[in-house]
XYZ file of C-alpha atoms in Angstrom:
185
model
C 7.421 -130.713 -63.339
C 6.155 -128.114 -60.865
C 5.266 -129.225 -57.347
C 2.231 -128.643 -55.171
C 2.657 -129.491 -51.509
C -0.006 -130.467 -49.051
C -0.190 -131.200 -45.364
C -2.704 -131.544 -42.578
C -3.223 -129.269 -39.594
C -5.170 -129.907 -36.415
C -7.579 -127.081 -35.440
C -10.485 -126.758 -32.993
C -12.713 -127.501 -36.012
C -10.891 -130.784 -36.651
C -8.148 -131.654 -39.105
C -7.898 -129.360 -42.129
C -6.020 -129.994 -45.365
C -3.649 -127.273 -46.561
C -2.476 -127.170 -50.200
C 0.298 -124.894 -51.453
C 1.447 -123.816 -54.903
C 4.886 -122.198 -55.230
C 3.101 -118.819 -54.786
C 1.184 -119.635 -51.595
C -1.772 -121.371 -50.002
C -4.266 -122.299 -52.714
C -6.697 -124.458 -50.736
C -7.830 -125.025 -47.177
C -10.219 -127.952 -46.951
C -12.407 -128.060 -43.857
C -12.761 -131.317 -41.887
C -15.957 -132.471 -43.622
C -14.301 -132.375 -47.065
C -12.706 -135.680 -48.118
C -8.974 -135.067 -48.662
C -8.809 -137.461 -51.622
C -11.549 -135.551 -53.465
C -9.904 -132.205 -52.743
C -6.552 -133.430 -54.056
C -8.212 -134.762 -57.231
C -9.814 -131.345 -57.813
C -6.432 -129.648 -57.236
C -4.905 -131.904 -59.869
C -7.685 -130.917 -62.306
C -7.302 -127.209 -61.535
C -3.522 -127.035 -61.734
C -2.827 -129.817 -64.233
C 0.858 -130.439 -64.754
C 1.883 -130.364 -61.098
C 3.186 -133.134 -58.910
C 1.395 -133.444 -55.523
C 3.730 -134.030 -52.583
C 2.793 -134.468 -48.929
C 5.183 -132.575 -46.666
C 4.203 -131.798 -43.091
C 7.181 -129.484 -42.511
C 6.842 -127.181 -45.510
C 4.879 -123.947 -45.057
C 4.654 -124.236 -41.270
C 3.960 -120.491 -41.175
C 0.338 -121.107 -42.194
C -0.076 -123.691 -39.426
C 1.402 -121.275 -36.905
C -0.931 -118.493 -38.071
C -3.959 -120.802 -37.797
C -2.896 -121.839 -34.292
C -2.475 -118.191 -33.290
C -5.848 -117.288 -34.869
C -7.712 -119.988 -32.953
C -5.743 -119.088 -29.819
C -6.877 -115.471 -30.024
C -3.435 -114.015 -30.769
C -3.848 -113.324 -34.510
C -6.476 -111.114 -36.088
C -5.074 -110.797 -39.611
C -3.364 -113.462 -41.699
C -0.187 -112.519 -43.546
C 0.814 -115.756 -45.279
C 0.888 -115.695 -49.093
C -2.291 -116.890 -50.809
C -2.817 -118.211 -54.322
C -6.525 -118.955 -54.831
C -7.631 -119.999 -58.300
C -10.787 -118.283 -59.532
C -12.426 -115.999 -62.066
C -11.633 -112.264 -62.071
C -15.001 -111.615 -60.375
C -14.288 -114.195 -57.668
C -10.823 -112.729 -57.127
C -12.371 -109.272 -56.570
C -14.849 -110.678 -54.048
C -12.155 -112.635 -52.213
C -9.961 -109.535 -52.022
C -12.801 -107.616 -50.365
C -13.451 -110.504 -47.962
C -9.861 -110.276 -46.745
C -10.464 -106.593 -45.931
C -13.420 -107.234 -43.596
C -12.052 -106.473 -40.131
C -11.675 -109.237 -37.561
C -14.835 -109.594 -35.475
C -17.029 -107.698 -37.943
C -19.457 -108.762 -40.648
C -20.693 -107.396 -43.957
C -23.739 -108.321 -45.983
C -23.526 -109.855 -49.433
C -24.974 -106.600 -50.766
C -22.299 -104.530 -49.032
C -19.582 -106.684 -50.594
C -21.253 -106.272 -53.998
C -21.213 -102.476 -53.561
C -17.552 -102.553 -52.518
C -16.565 -104.289 -55.775
C -18.645 -101.851 -57.799
C -21.418 -104.295 -58.694
C -24.559 -103.146 -56.866
C -27.274 -105.735 -57.229
C -24.785 -108.608 -57.476
C -25.387 -109.948 -53.961
C -26.262 -113.419 -55.283
C -23.115 -113.519 -57.417
C -21.128 -112.515 -54.324
C -22.778 -115.409 -52.480
C -21.730 -117.739 -55.268
C -18.129 -116.460 -55.092
C -18.162 -116.992 -51.328
C -19.399 -120.560 -51.841
C -16.461 -121.208 -54.183
C -13.871 -119.682 -51.851
C -11.026 -122.223 -51.784
C -9.394 -120.766 -48.660
C -12.039 -120.401 -45.946
C -11.022 -118.804 -42.653
C -8.065 -116.939 -44.230
C -10.319 -115.498 -46.953
C -13.034 -114.626 -44.485
C -16.278 -115.635 -46.198
C -17.615 -116.540 -42.736
C -17.845 -112.769 -42.090
C -20.473 -112.334 -44.810
C -24.067 -112.495 -43.594
C -27.575 -111.827 -44.845
C -28.858 -108.274 -45.234
C -30.691 -108.609 -41.919
C -27.587 -109.951 -40.157
C -28.732 -113.562 -40.288
C -26.286 -116.397 -40.791
C -26.832 -117.750 -44.275
C -24.710 -120.057 -46.366
C -21.276 -121.370 -45.540
C -19.396 -124.204 -47.220
C -18.414 -125.603 -43.837
C -21.950 -125.382 -42.498
C -23.637 -122.770 -40.352
C -22.353 -124.375 -37.162
C -18.727 -123.654 -38.154
C -19.642 -120.172 -39.423
C -21.263 -119.352 -36.093
C -18.275 -120.747 -34.207
C -15.809 -118.583 -36.186
C -17.922 -115.441 -35.758
C -18.362 -116.041 -32.018
C -14.632 -116.708 -31.624
C -13.815 -113.425 -33.357
C -16.428 -111.388 -31.498
C -15.130 -112.702 -28.185
C -11.519 -111.906 -29.123
C -12.481 -108.491 -30.508
C -13.965 -107.603 -27.122
C -17.571 -107.636 -28.271
C -20.275 -109.443 -26.369
C -20.668 -112.881 -27.937
C -23.949 -114.692 -28.111
C -24.772 -118.196 -27.063
C -21.695 -120.232 -28.049
C -23.226 -123.521 -27.004
C -26.641 -123.142 -28.624
C -25.418 -125.027 -31.711
C -23.348 -127.541 -29.768
C -20.229 -125.375 -29.870
C -17.928 -124.950 -26.908
C -15.270 -122.271 -26.614
C -12.621 -124.990 -27.040
C -13.929 -126.102 -30.419
C -16.588 -128.172 -32.098
């Protein structure tokens, strides 16, 4: 029987759940997501796999997250294995290409994948992104630059964008206007 490993990682957002197939990280669950429910959905998605908790396996992802939140890492290099439709995979690939500290609109992402007019479908793919932060759906905003939609909530989206803008040398906005400090939520 194949094995899927999982572990927990402390971040400024709170504790996140990391799930790994033999090919790479397949799920990052944000703090508000119940770990038991996430693991049940993993079992449904991957079927004949045995789930094993191991806090020492795949420490590279934890180190990259720590470096990202510490301002030392702008691009993740760990292997990823998200499960999704071909359309979702295309969207997620484009999301990983959005530069650190920058944003794109849903429409711009739709154009990049060759599907002009598919901004809503892009939004749906972003909502189903199983690896937030590393697959940077937080960098996708409304056409007018407004913060819209994020599985972790707009407060976390704003925090991630402000963190990146600050680290990218751009002038950040009000980091405490949504109850966010520079040290975390």
